[in-house]
Amino acid sequence: LIDNQLYAKFEKCEFHQTVTSFLGYVISAEGVAMDERKVNTVLRWPQPSTIKELQRFLGLLTSIDALSEASVQLLPHSLQCSGGGGGGGAGGETVPHRSPAASEAFQNLKELFASAPILRHPDPELEFTVEVDASNTGIGAILSQRHGNPPKLYPCAFYSQKLTSAEQNYDVANRELLAMKVAFEEWRHWLEGAKLPFIVLMDHRNLEYLKAVKRLNPRQARWSLFFTCFDFKVT
């Protein structure tokens, strides 16, 4: 450590551990799980009554990658708030819209948090699977690998992001292709040059659409060129 100018306090170090807690996660040889203390904090969290409270809650959730699988679907239509949605809160904040859908989404997110799966450590010797999906407001992806006998898919990582106003104007095929492109960028260090060709789970017709179009627009041309950097098959 000293040779590389790295320093650590002895009282903050742990050695010869098989399981350790770090920044809200429990890390072991099996993978990465959420710390039970953090889970309990979320389960006890009351439904937000102001924008600031909502932002604090969502900030906690979005810090956990395991939630990304459903956050794209649940947050945009049920929990996101805009001005004038129901009166003023403390400090001039707007009170979030307390509709039945928002209450249900809030409970669903807490339950999802509590039941989030253990994220397996990626193994470069095994085949990767990338599952992508897109909605009207966001895109999401899951990086998985098969373990066990019989083999079963286990998640290694989740990713999601909200679509920009321009991206929301894409048709379904282009939104799914965008999800695929973003997923490849996010996990490029695992996917590019992978030992085995990886599998992409999506509607294969969307990729055929990219190949069949006689004249690609500049964005589609960039995507098509980018995809040639990877060895994969779509199912």
JSON list of C-alpha atoms in Angstrom, two decimals:
[
{"chain": "A", "resi": 1, "resn": "LEU", "atom": "CA", "xyz": [0.00, 0.00, 0.00]},
{"chain": "A", "resi": 2, "resn": "ILE", "atom": "CA", "xyz": [2.77, 2.43, 0.95]},
{"chain": "A", "resi": 3, "resn": "ASP", "atom": "CA", "xyz": [4.59, 1.76, -2.32]},
{"chain": "A", "resi": 4, "resn": "ASN", "atom": "CA", "xyz": [1.48, 2.98, -4.16]},
{"chain": "A", "resi": 5, "resn": "GLN", "atom": "CA", "xyz": [0.84, 5.85, -1.73]},
{"chain": "A", "resi": 6, "resn": "LEU", "atom": "CA", "xyz": [-2.33, 4.25, -0.36]},
{"chain": "A", "resi": 7, "resn": "TYR", "atom": "CA", "xyz": [-3.08, 4.57, 3.33]},
{"chain": "A", "resi": 8, "resn": "ALA", "atom": "CA", "xyz": [-5.58, 2.99, 5.73]},
{"chain": "A", "resi": 9, "resn": "LYS", "atom": "CA", "xyz": [-6.38, 3.20, 9.42]},
{"chain": "A", "resi": 10, "resn": "PHE", "atom": "CA", "xyz": [-5.75, -0.13, 11.12]},
{"chain": "A", "resi": 11, "resn": "GLU", "atom": "CA", "xyz": [-8.82, 0.18, 13.37]},
{"chain": "A", "resi": 12, "resn": "LYS", "atom": "CA", "xyz": [-11.03, 0.52, 10.28]},
{"chain": "A", "resi": 13, "resn": "CYS", "atom": "CA", "xyz": [-9.60, -2.55, 8.56]},
{"chain": "A", "resi": 14, "resn": "GLU", "atom": "CA", "xyz": [-10.84, -6.14, 8.61]},
{"chain": "A", "resi": 15, "resn": "PHE", "atom": "CA", "xyz": [-8.71, -9.09, 7.58]},
{"chain": "A", "resi": 16, "resn": "HIS", "atom": "CA", "xyz": [-9.49, -12.76, 6.80]},
{"chain": "A", "resi": 17, "resn": "GLN", "atom": "CA", "xyz": [-13.24, -12.09, 6.51]},
{"chain": "A", "resi": 18, "resn": "THR", "atom": "CA", "xyz": [-15.59, -14.21, 4.38]},
{"chain": "A", "resi": 19, "resn": "VAL", "atom": "CA", "xyz": [-18.45, -11.70, 4.71]},
{"chain": "A", "resi": 20, "resn": "THR", "atom": "CA", "xyz": [-18.25, -7.94, 5.18]},
{"chain": "A", "resi": 21, "resn": "SER", "atom": "CA", "xyz": [-20.60, -4.95, 5.19]},
{"chain": "A", "resi": 22, "resn": "PHE", "atom": "CA", "xyz": [-19.74, -1.96, 3.02]},
{"chain": "A", "resi": 23, "resn": "LEU", "atom": "CA", "xyz": [-21.80, 1.14, 2.17]},
{"chain": "A", "resi": 24, "resn": "GLY", "atom": "CA", "xyz": [-25.14, -0.55, 2.76]},
{"chain": "A", "resi": 25, "resn": "TYR", "atom": "CA", "xyz": [-24.21, -3.83, 1.09]},
{"chain": "A", "resi": 26, "resn": "VAL", "atom": "CA", "xyz": [-23.17, -7.24, 2.42]},
{"chain": "A", "resi": 27, "resn": "ILE", "atom": "CA", "xyz": [-20.40, -8.69, 0.26]},
{"chain": "A", "resi": 28, "resn": "SER", "atom": "CA", "xyz": [-19.54, -12.39, 0.29]},
{"chain": "A", "resi": 29, "resn": "ALA", "atom": "CA", "xyz": [-18.19, -15.08, -2.02]},
{"chain": "A", "resi": 30, "resn": "GLU", "atom": "CA", "xyz": [-21.77, -15.69, -3.20]},
{"chain": "A", "resi": 31, "resn": "GLY", "atom": "CA", "xyz": [-22.31, -12.12, -4.33]},
{"chain": "A", "resi": 32, "resn": "VAL", "atom": "CA", "xyz": [-23.65, -8.78, -3.12]},
{"chain": "A", "resi": 33, "resn": "ALA", "atom": "CA", "xyz": [-26.79, -8.39, -1.01]},
{"chain": "A", "resi": 34, "resn": "MET", "atom": "CA", "xyz": [-28.37, -5.44, 0.76]},
{"chain": "A", "resi": 35, "resn": "ASP", "atom": "CA", "xyz": [-27.59, -4.79, 4.41]},
{"chain": "A", "resi": 36, "resn": "GLU", "atom": "CA", "xyz": [-30.56, -5.82, 6.55]},
{"chain": "A", "resi": 37, "resn": "ARG", "atom": "CA", "xyz": [-30.30, -2.56, 8.50]},
{"chain": "A", "resi": 38, "resn": "LYS", "atom": "CA", "xyz": [-30.84, -0.57, 5.32]},
{"chain": "A", "resi": 39, "resn": "VAL", "atom": "CA", "xyz": [-33.77, -2.78, 4.34]},
{"chain": "A", "resi": 40, "resn": "ASN", "atom": "CA", "xyz": [-35.43, -2.19, 7.71]},
{"chain": "A", "resi": 41, "resn": "THR", "atom": "CA", "xyz": [-34.95, 1.56, 7.34]},
{"chain": "A", "resi": 42, "resn": "VAL", "atom": "CA", "xyz": [-36.82, 1.51, 4.03]},
{"chain": "A", "resi": 43, "resn": "LEU", "atom": "CA", "xyz": [-39.61, -0.74, 5.29]},
{"chain": "A", "resi": 44, "resn": "ARG", "atom": "CA", "xyz": [-40.28, 1.67, 8.17]},
{"chain": "A", "resi": 45, "resn": "TRP", "atom": "CA", "xyz": [-40.22, 4.75, 5.90]},
{"chain": "A", "resi": 46, "resn": "PRO", "atom": "CA", "xyz": [-43.58, 6.60, 5.96]},
{"chain": "A", "resi": 47, "resn": "GLN", "atom": "CA", "xyz": [-45.20, 7.68, 2.71]},
{"chain": "A", "resi": 48, "resn": "PRO", "atom": "CA", "xyz": [-43.72, 11.07, 1.71]},
{"chain": "A", "resi": 49, "resn": "SER", "atom": "CA", "xyz": [-45.92, 14.12, 2.21]},
{"chain": "A", "resi": 50, "resn": "THR", "atom": "CA", "xyz": [-43.61, 16.73, 0.64]},
{"chain": "A", "resi": 51, "resn": "ILE", "atom": "CA", "xyz": [-41.41, 16.91, -2.43]},
{"chain": "A", "resi": 52, "resn": "LYS", "atom": "CA", "xyz": [-38.28, 17.02, -0.26]},
{"chain": "A", "resi": 53, "resn": "GLU", "atom": "CA", "xyz": [-39.33, 13.85, 1.58]},
{"chain": "A", "resi": 54, "resn": "LEU", "atom": "CA", "xyz": [-40.07, 12.13, -1.73]},
{"chain": "A", "resi": 55, "resn": "GLN", "atom": "CA", "xyz": [-36.68, 13.12, -3.11]},
{"chain": "A", "resi": 56, "resn": "ARG", "atom": "CA", "xyz": [-34.93, 11.75, -0.03]},
{"chain": "A", "resi": 57, "resn": "PHE", "atom": "CA", "xyz": [-36.79, 8.44, -0.37]},
{"chain": "A", "resi": 58, "resn": "LEU", "atom": "CA", "xyz": [-36.08, 8.12, -4.10]},
{"chain": "A", "resi": 59, "resn": "GLY", "atom": "CA", "xyz": [-32.46, 9.09, -3.52]},
{"chain": "A", "resi": 60, "resn": "LEU", "atom": "CA", "xyz": [-32.11, 6.17, -1.13]},
{"chain": "A", "resi": 61, "resn": "LEU", "atom": "CA", "xyz": [-33.72, 3.75, -3.57]},
{"chain": "A", "resi": 62, "resn": "THR", "atom": "CA", "xyz": [-31.75, 4.83, -6.62]},
{"chain": "A", "resi": 63, "resn": "SER", "atom": "CA", "xyz": [-28.52, 4.28, -4.70]},
{"chain": "A", "resi": 64, "resn": "ILE", "atom": "CA", "xyz": [-29.31, 0.56, -4.79]},
{"chain": "A", "resi": 65, "resn": "ASP", "atom": "CA", "xyz": [-28.65, -1.06, -8.17]},
{"chain": "A", "resi": 66, "resn": "ALA", "atom": "CA", "xyz": [-30.89, -4.02, -7.36]},
{"chain": "A", "resi": 67, "resn": "LEU", "atom": "CA", "xyz": [-33.94, -1.79, -7.61]},
{"chain": "A", "resi": 68, "resn": "SER", "atom": "CA", "xyz": [-33.23, -0.69, -11.13]},
{"chain": "A", "resi": 69, "resn": "GLU", "atom": "CA", "xyz": [-35.13, -3.62, -12.65]},
{"chain": "A", "resi": 70, "resn": "ALA", "atom": "CA", "xyz": [-38.49, -2.13, -11.68]},
{"chain": "A", "resi": 71, "resn": "SER", "atom": "CA", "xyz": [-37.77, 1.52, -10.98]},
{"chain": "A", "resi": 72, "resn": "VAL", "atom": "CA", "xyz": [-38.23, 2.49, -14.64]},
{"chain": "A", "resi": 73, "resn": "GLN", "atom": "CA", "xyz": [-41.71, 0.99, -14.66]},
{"chain": "A", "resi": 74, "resn": "LEU", "atom": "CA", "xyz": [-42.88, 2.06, -11.21]},
{"chain": "A", "resi": 75, "resn": "LEU", "atom": "CA", "xyz": [-41.50, 5.54, -10.66]},
{"chain": "A", "resi": 76, "resn": "PRO", "atom": "CA", "xyz": [-42.43, 7.62, -13.70]},
{"chain": "A", "resi": 77, "resn": "HIS", "atom": "CA", "xyz": [-46.19, 7.15, -13.73]},
{"chain": "A", "resi": 78, "resn": "SER", "atom": "CA", "xyz": [-46.84, 6.78, -10.01]},
{"chain": "A", "resi": 79, "resn": "LEU", "atom": "CA", "xyz": [-44.31, 8.62, -7.86]},
{"chain": "A", "resi": 80, "resn": "GLN", "atom": "CA", "xyz": [-42.84, 11.46, -9.88]},
{"chain": "A", "resi": 81, "resn": "CYS", "atom": "CA", "xyz": [-44.46, 14.77, -9.04]},
{"chain": "A", "resi": 82, "resn": "SER", "atom": "CA", "xyz": [-44.80, 18.15, -10.68]},
{"chain": "A", "resi": 83, "resn": "GLY", "atom": "CA", "xyz": [-45.71, 21.58, -9.44]},
{"chain": "A", "resi": 84, "resn": "GLY", "atom": "CA", "xyz": [-49.35, 22.28, -8.67]},
{"chain": "A", "resi": 85, "resn": "GLY", "atom": "CA", "xyz": [-50.07, 18.66, -7.79]},
{"chain": "A", "resi": 86, "resn": "GLY", "atom": "CA", "xyz": [-52.03, 19.19, -4.65]},
{"chain": "A", "resi": 87, "resn": "GLY", "atom": "CA", "xyz": [-51.24, 22.20, -2.48]},
{"chain": "A", "resi": 88, "resn": "GLY", "atom": "CA", "xyz": [-48.26, 23.52, -0.61]},
{"chain": "A", "resi": 89, "resn": "GLY", "atom": "CA", "xyz": [-46.14, 21.69, 1.90]},
{"chain": "A", "resi": 90, "resn": "ALA", "atom": "CA", "xyz": [-43.65, 22.92, 4.45]},
{"chain": "A", "resi": 91, "resn": "GLY", "atom": "CA", "xyz": [-41.26, 25.52, 3.10]},
{"chain": "A", "resi": 92, "resn": "GLY", "atom": "CA", "xyz": [-43.36, 26.07, -0.04]},
{"chain": "A", "resi": 93, "resn": "GLU", "atom": "CA", "xyz": [-42.86, 22.51, -1.26]},
{"chain": "A", "resi": 94, "resn": "THR", "atom": "CA", "xyz": [-45.54, 20.87, -3.35]},
{"chain": "A", "resi": 95, "resn": "VAL", "atom": "CA", "xyz": [-47.23, 17.91, -1.70]},
{"chain": "A", "resi": 96, "resn": "PRO", "atom": "CA", "xyz": [-46.91, 14.81, -3.91]},
{"chain": "A", "resi": 97, "resn": "HIS", "atom": "CA", "xyz": [-50.05, 13.51, -5.56]},
{"chain": "A", "resi": 98, "resn": "ARG", "atom": "CA", "xyz": [-51.44, 10.99, -3.05]},
{"chain": "A", "resi": 99, "resn": "SER", "atom": "CA", "xyz": [-53.43, 8.87, -5.49]},
{"chain": "A", "resi": 100, "resn": "PRO", "atom": "CA", "xyz": [-54.13, 5.16, -4.89]},
{"chain": "A", "resi": 101, "resn": "ALA", "atom": "CA", "xyz": [-51.63, 4.39, -7.68]},
{"chain": "A", "resi": 102, "resn": "ALA", "atom": "CA", "xyz": [-48.92, 6.42, -5.91]},
{"chain": "A", "resi": 103, "resn": "SER", "atom": "CA", "xyz": [-49.62, 4.69, -2.59]},
{"chain": "A", "resi": 104, "resn": "GLU", "atom": "CA", "xyz": [-49.52, 1.28, -4.26]},
{"chain": "A", "resi": 105, "resn": "ALA", "atom": "CA", "xyz": [-46.27, 2.11, -6.06]},
{"chain": "A", "resi": 106, "resn": "PHE", "atom": "CA", "xyz": [-44.72, 3.29, -2.80]},
{"chain": "A", "resi": 107, "resn": "GLN", "atom": "CA", "xyz": [-45.55, -0.02, -1.10]},
{"chain": "A", "resi": 108, "resn": "ASN", "atom": "CA", "xyz": [-44.41, -2.00, -4.15]},
{"chain": "A", "resi": 109, "resn": "LEU", "atom": "CA", "xyz": [-41.04, -0.27, -4.12]},
{"chain": "A", "resi": 110, "resn": "LYS", "atom": "CA", "xyz": [-40.52, -1.04, -0.44]},
{"chain": "A", "resi": 111, "resn": "GLU", "atom": "CA", "xyz": [-41.44, -4.69, -0.98]},
{"chain": "A", "resi": 112, "resn": "LEU", "atom": "CA", "xyz": [-39.15, -4.87, -3.99]},
{"chain": "A", "resi": 113, "resn": "PHE", "atom": "CA", "xyz": [-36.34, -3.41, -1.93]},
{"chain": "A", "resi": 114, "resn": "ALA", "atom": "CA", "xyz": [-36.84, -6.03, 0.79]},
{"chain": "A", "resi": 115, "resn": "SER", "atom": "CA", "xyz": [-36.91, -8.93, -1.67]},
{"chain": "A", "resi": 116, "resn": "ALA", "atom": "CA", "xyz": [-34.09, -7.80, -3.98]},
{"chain": "A", "resi": 117, "resn": "PRO", "atom": "CA", "xyz": [-31.97, -10.78, -5.11]},
{"chain": "A", "resi": 118, "resn": "ILE", "atom": "CA", "xyz": [-28.31, -11.33, -4.35]},
{"chain": "A", "resi": 119, "resn": "LEU", "atom": "CA", "xyz": [-26.21, -9.99, -7.22]},
{"chain": "A", "resi": 120, "resn": "ARG", "atom": "CA", "xyz": [-23.73, -12.66, -8.31]},
{"chain": "A", "resi": 121, "resn": "HIS", "atom": "CA", "xyz": [-20.15, -11.71, -9.07]},
{"chain": "A", "resi": 122, "resn": "PRO", "atom": "CA", "xyz": [-19.60, -11.81, -12.86]},
{"chain": "A", "resi": 123, "resn": "ASP", "atom": "CA", "xyz": [-17.52, -14.79, -14.00]},
{"chain": "A", "resi": 124, "resn": "PRO", "atom": "CA", "xyz": [-15.63, -14.13, -17.26]},
{"chain": "A", "resi": 125, "resn": "GLU", "atom": "CA", "xyz": [-15.51, -17.89, -17.90]},
{"chain": "A", "resi": 126, "resn": "LEU", "atom": "CA", "xyz": [-19.31, -18.13, -18.17]},
{"chain": "A", "resi": 127, "resn": "GLU", "atom": "CA", "xyz": [-21.74, -16.95, -20.83]},
{"chain": "A", "resi": 128, "resn": "PHE", "atom": "CA", "xyz": [-23.44, -13.60, -20.18]},
{"chain": "A", "resi": 129, "resn": "THR", "atom": "CA", "xyz": [-27.09, -12.83, -20.86]},
{"chain": "A", "resi": 130, "resn": "VAL", "atom": "CA", "xyz": [-28.30, -9.27, -21.39]},
{"chain": "A", "resi": 131, "resn": "GLU", "atom": "CA", "xyz": [-32.04, -8.64, -21.13]},
{"chain": "A", "resi": 132, "resn": "VAL", "atom": "CA", "xyz": [-33.29, -5.25, -22.28]},
{"chain": "A", "resi": 133, "resn": "ASP", "atom": "CA", "xyz": [-36.68, -3.58, -22.27]},
{"chain": "A", "resi": 134, "resn": "ALA", "atom": "CA", "xyz": [-38.13, -0.14, -22.89]},
{"chain": "A", "resi": 135, "resn": "SER", "atom": "CA", "xyz": [-41.28, 1.70, -21.88]},
{"chain": "A", "resi": 136, "resn": "ASN", "atom": "CA", "xyz": [-42.65, 5.06, -22.94]},
{"chain": "A", "resi": 137, "resn": "THR", "atom": "CA", "xyz": [-40.61, 6.79, -20.24]},
{"chain": "A", "resi": 138, "resn": "GLY", "atom": "CA", "xyz": [-37.52, 4.71, -19.55]},
{"chain": "A", "resi": 139, "resn": "ILE", "atom": "CA", "xyz": [-35.23, 1.84, -20.45]},
{"chain": "A", "resi": 140, "resn": "GLY", "atom": "CA", "xyz": [-33.82, -0.96, -18.35]},
{"chain": "A", "resi": 141, "resn": "ALA", "atom": "CA", "xyz": [-31.42, -3.89, -18.62]},
{"chain": "A", "resi": 142, "resn": "ILE", "atom": "CA", "xyz": [-30.26, -6.90, -16.62]},
{"chain": "A", "resi": 143, "resn": "LEU", "atom": "CA", "xyz": [-26.86, -8.59, -16.86]},
{"chain": "A", "resi": 144, "resn": "SER", "atom": "CA", "xyz": [-27.10, -12.25, -15.83]},
{"chain": "A", "resi": 145, "resn": "GLN", "atom": "CA", "xyz": [-25.25, -15.56, -15.87]},
{"chain": "A", "resi": 146, "resn": "ARG", "atom": "CA", "xyz": [-26.35, -19.16, -15.39]},
{"chain": "A", "resi": 147, "resn": "HIS", "atom": "CA", "xyz": [-25.25, -21.07, -12.29]},
{"chain": "A", "resi": 148, "resn": "GLY", "atom": "CA", "xyz": [-26.14, -24.41, -10.72]},
{"chain": "A", "resi": 149, "resn": "ASN", "atom": "CA", "xyz": [-27.45, -27.71, -12.01]},
{"chain": "A", "resi": 150, "resn": "PRO", "atom": "CA", "xyz": [-29.84, -27.38, -13.72]},
{"chain": "A", "resi": 151, "resn": "PRO", "atom": "CA", "xyz": [-28.50, -23.96, -14.75]},
{"chain": "A", "resi": 152, "resn": "LYS", "atom": "CA", "xyz": [-30.55, -20.97, -13.59]},
{"chain": "A", "resi": 153, "resn": "LEU", "atom": "CA", "xyz": [-30.15, -17.30, -14.50]},
{"chain": "A", "resi": 154, "resn": "TYR", "atom": "CA", "xyz": [-28.89, -15.11, -11.67]},
{"chain": "A", "resi": 155, "resn": "PRO", "atom": "CA", "xyz": [-28.52, -11.31, -11.98]},
{"chain": "A", "resi": 156, "resn": "CYS", "atom": "CA", "xyz": [-25.07, -9.75, -11.87]},
{"chain": "A", "resi": 157, "resn": "ALA", "atom": "CA", "xyz": [-26.18, -6.14, -12.34]},
{"chain": "A", "resi": 158, "resn": "PHE", "atom": "CA", "xyz": [-29.18, -3.97, -13.15]},
{"chain": "A", "resi": 159, "resn": "TYR", "atom": "CA", "xyz": [-29.31, -0.71, -15.05]},
{"chain": "A", "resi": 160, "resn": "SER", "atom": "CA", "xyz": [-32.05, 1.78, -15.87]},
{"chain": "A", "resi": 161, "resn": "GLN", "atom": "CA", "xyz": [-32.45, 5.37, -16.92]},
{"chain": "A", "resi": 162, "resn": "LYS", "atom": "CA", "xyz": [-35.24, 7.77, -17.76]},
{"chain": "A", "resi": 163, "resn": "LEU", "atom": "CA", "xyz": [-35.71, 8.71, -21.40]},
{"chain": "A", "resi": 164, "resn": "THR", "atom": "CA", "xyz": [-35.19, 12.30, -22.47]},
{"chain": "A", "resi": 165, "resn": "SER", "atom": "CA", "xyz": [-38.07, 14.13, -24.11]},
{"chain": "A", "resi": 166, "resn": "ALA", "atom": "CA", "xyz": [-36.45, 13.52, -27.50]},
{"chain": "A", "resi": 167, "resn": "GLU", "atom": "CA", "xyz": [-35.93, 9.81, -26.82]},
{"chain": "A", "resi": 168, "resn": "GLN", "atom": "CA", "xyz": [-39.56, 9.44, -25.78]},
{"chain": "A", "resi": 169, "resn": "ASN", "atom": "CA", "xyz": [-40.45, 10.28, -29.38]},
{"chain": "A", "resi": 170, "resn": "TYR", "atom": "CA", "xyz": [-38.62, 7.18, -30.66]},
{"chain": "A", "resi": 171, "resn": "ASP", "atom": "CA", "xyz": [-40.80, 4.33, -31.89]},
{"chain": "A", "resi": 172, "resn": "VAL", "atom": "CA", "xyz": [-40.79, 1.03, -29.98]},
{"chain": "A", "resi": 173, "resn": "ALA", "atom": "CA", "xyz": [-38.05, -0.52, -32.12]},
{"chain": "A", "resi": 174, "resn": "ASN", "atom": "CA", "xyz": [-35.68, 2.40, -31.63]},
{"chain": "A", "resi": 175, "resn": "ARG", "atom": "CA", "xyz": [-36.35, 2.60, -27.88]},
{"chain": "A", "resi": 176, "resn": "GLU", "atom": "CA", "xyz": [-35.42, -1.07, -27.49]},
{"chain": "A", "resi": 177, "resn": "LEU", "atom": "CA", "xyz": [-32.34, -0.59, -29.65]},
{"chain": "A", "resi": 178, "resn": "LEU", "atom": "CA", "xyz": [-31.41, 2.36, -27.44]},
{"chain": "A", "resi": 179, "resn": "ALA", "atom": "CA", "xyz": [-31.79, 0.12, -24.37]},
{"chain": "A", "resi": 180, "resn": "MET", "atom": "CA", "xyz": [-29.51, -2.44, -25.99]},
{"chain": "A", "resi": 181, "resn": "LYS", "atom": "CA", "xyz": [-26.92, 0.19, -26.91]},
{"chain": "A", "resi": 182, "resn": "VAL", "atom": "CA", "xyz": [-26.91, 1.72, -23.41]},
{"chain": "A", "resi": 183, "resn": "ALA", "atom": "CA", "xyz": [-26.62, -1.73, -21.79]},
{"chain": "A", "resi": 184, "resn": "PHE", "atom": "CA", "xyz": [-23.63, -2.59, -23.98]},
{"chain": "A", "resi": 185, "resn": "GLU", "atom": "CA", "xyz": [-21.99, 0.70, -22.99]},
{"chain": "A", "resi": 186, "resn": "GLU", "atom": "CA", "xyz": [-22.67, 0.14, -19.29]},
{"chain": "A", "resi": 187, "resn": "TRP", "atom": "CA", "xyz": [-21.16, -3.37, -19.25]},
{"chain": "A", "resi": 188, "resn": "ARG", "atom": "CA", "xyz": [-18.66, -2.98, -22.07]},
{"chain": "A", "resi": 189, "resn": "HIS", "atom": "CA", "xyz": [-15.80, -4.06, -19.82]},
{"chain": "A", "resi": 190, "resn": "TRP", "atom": "CA", "xyz": [-17.50, -7.47, -19.47]},
{"chain": "A", "resi": 191, "resn": "LEU", "atom": "CA", "xyz": [-19.10, -7.87, -22.90]},
{"chain": "A", "resi": 192, "resn": "GLU", "atom": "CA", "xyz": [-16.55, -6.62, -25.41]},
{"chain": "A", "resi": 193, "resn": "GLY", "atom": "CA", "xyz": [-14.09, -9.43, -26.07]},
{"chain": "A", "resi": 194, "resn": "ALA", "atom": "CA", "xyz": [-16.00, -11.85, -23.82]},
{"chain": "A", "resi": 195, "resn": "LYS", "atom": "CA", "xyz": [-14.70, -15.40, -23.91]},
{"chain": "A", "resi": 196, "resn": "LEU", "atom": "CA", "xyz": [-18.09, -16.69, -25.12]},
{"chain": "A", "resi": 197, "resn": "PRO", "atom": "CA", "xyz": [-20.67, -14.99, -27.35]},
{"chain": "A", "resi": 198, "resn": "PHE", "atom": "CA", "xyz": [-23.33, -13.50, -25.10]},
{"chain": "A", "resi": 199, "resn": "ILE", "atom": "CA", "xyz": [-27.10, -13.69, -25.45]},
{"chain": "A", "resi": 200, "resn": "VAL", "atom": "CA", "xyz": [-29.39, -10.68, -25.81]},
{"chain": "A", "resi": 201, "resn": "LEU", "atom": "CA", "xyz": [-33.01, -11.19, -24.79]},
{"chain": "A", "resi": 202, "resn": "MET", "atom": "CA", "xyz": [-35.17, -8.77, -26.75]},
{"chain": "A", "resi": 203, "resn": "ASP", "atom": "CA", "xyz": [-37.54, -8.70, -29.69]},
{"chain": "A", "resi": 204, "resn": "HIS", "atom": "CA", "xyz": [-35.19, -9.83, -32.49]},
{"chain": "A", "resi": 205, "resn": "ARG", "atom": "CA", "xyz": [-37.35, -8.02, -35.03]},
{"chain": "A", "resi": 206, "resn": "ASN", "atom": "CA", "xyz": [-35.98, -4.72, -33.72]},
{"chain": "A", "resi": 207, "resn": "LEU", "atom": "CA", "xyz": [-32.44, -5.70, -34.66]},
{"chain": "A", "resi": 208, "resn": "GLU", "atom": "CA", "xyz": [-33.64, -7.00, -38.02]},
{"chain": "A", "resi": 209, "resn": "TYR", "atom": "CA", "xyz": [-35.28, -3.62, -38.51]},
{"chain": "A", "resi": 210, "resn": "LEU", "atom": "CA", "xyz": [-31.87, -1.95, -38.14]},
{"chain": "A", "resi": 211, "resn": "LYS", "atom": "CA", "xyz": [-30.38, -4.33, -40.70]},
{"chain": "A", "resi": 212, "resn": "ALA", "atom": "CA", "xyz": [-33.28, -4.04, -43.13]},
{"chain": "A", "resi": 213, "resn": "VAL", "atom": "CA", "xyz": [-33.57, -0.26, -43.29]},
{"chain": "A", "resi": 214, "resn": "LYS", "atom": "CA", "xyz": [-32.12, 0.81, -46.64]},
{"chain": "A", "resi": 215, "resn": "ARG", "atom": "CA", "xyz": [-31.06, 4.22, -45.41]},
{"chain": "A", "resi": 216, "resn": "LEU", "atom": "CA", "xyz": [-30.05, 4.64, -41.78]},
{"chain": "A", "resi": 217, "resn": "ASN", "atom": "CA", "xyz": [-30.19, 8.01, -40.12]},
{"chain": "A", "resi": 218, "resn": "PRO", "atom": "CA", "xyz": [-26.93, 9.18, -38.46]},
{"chain": "A", "resi": 219, "resn": "ARG", "atom": "CA", "xyz": [-27.98, 7.90, -35.02]},
{"chain": "A", "resi": 220, "resn": "GLN", "atom": "CA", "xyz": [-28.89, 4.45, -36.33]},
{"chain": "A", "resi": 221, "resn": "ALA", "atom": "CA", "xyz": [-25.65, 4.29, -38.32]},
{"chain": "A", "resi": 222, "resn": "ARG", "atom": "CA", "xyz": [-23.64, 4.97, -35.14]},
{"chain": "A", "resi": 223, "resn": "TRP", "atom": "CA", "xyz": [-25.55, 2.29, -33.26]},
{"chain": "A", "resi": 224, "resn": "SER", "atom": "CA", "xyz": [-25.08, -0.25, -36.04]},
{"chain": "A", "resi": 225, "resn": "LEU", "atom": "CA", "xyz": [-21.33, 0.39, -36.11]},
{"chain": "A", "resi": 226, "resn": "PHE", "atom": "CA", "xyz": [-21.14, 0.18, -32.30]},
{"chain": "A", "resi": 227, "resn": "PHE", "atom": "CA", "xyz": [-22.90, -3.21, -32.24]},
{"chain": "A", "resi": 228, "resn": "THR", "atom": "CA", "xyz": [-20.22, -4.68, -34.52]},
{"chain": "A", "resi": 229, "resn": "CYS", "atom": "CA", "xyz": [-17.76, -4.42, -31.59]},
{"chain": "A", "resi": 230, "resn": "PHE", "atom": "CA", "xyz": [-19.58, -7.25, -29.80]},
{"chain": "A", "resi": 231, "resn": "ASP", "atom": "CA", "xyz": [-20.08, -10.97, -30.40]},
{"chain": "A", "resi": 232, "resn": "PHE", "atom": "CA", "xyz": [-23.68, -11.74, -29.47]},
{"chain": "A", "resi": 233, "resn": "LYS", "atom": "CA", "xyz": [-26.85, -13.47, -30.59]},
{"chain": "A", "resi": 234, "resn": "VAL", "atom": "CA", "xyz": [-30.41, -12.25, -30.11]},
{"chain": "A", "resi": 235, "resn": "THR", "atom": "CA", "xyz": [-33.14, -14.60, -28.89]}
]
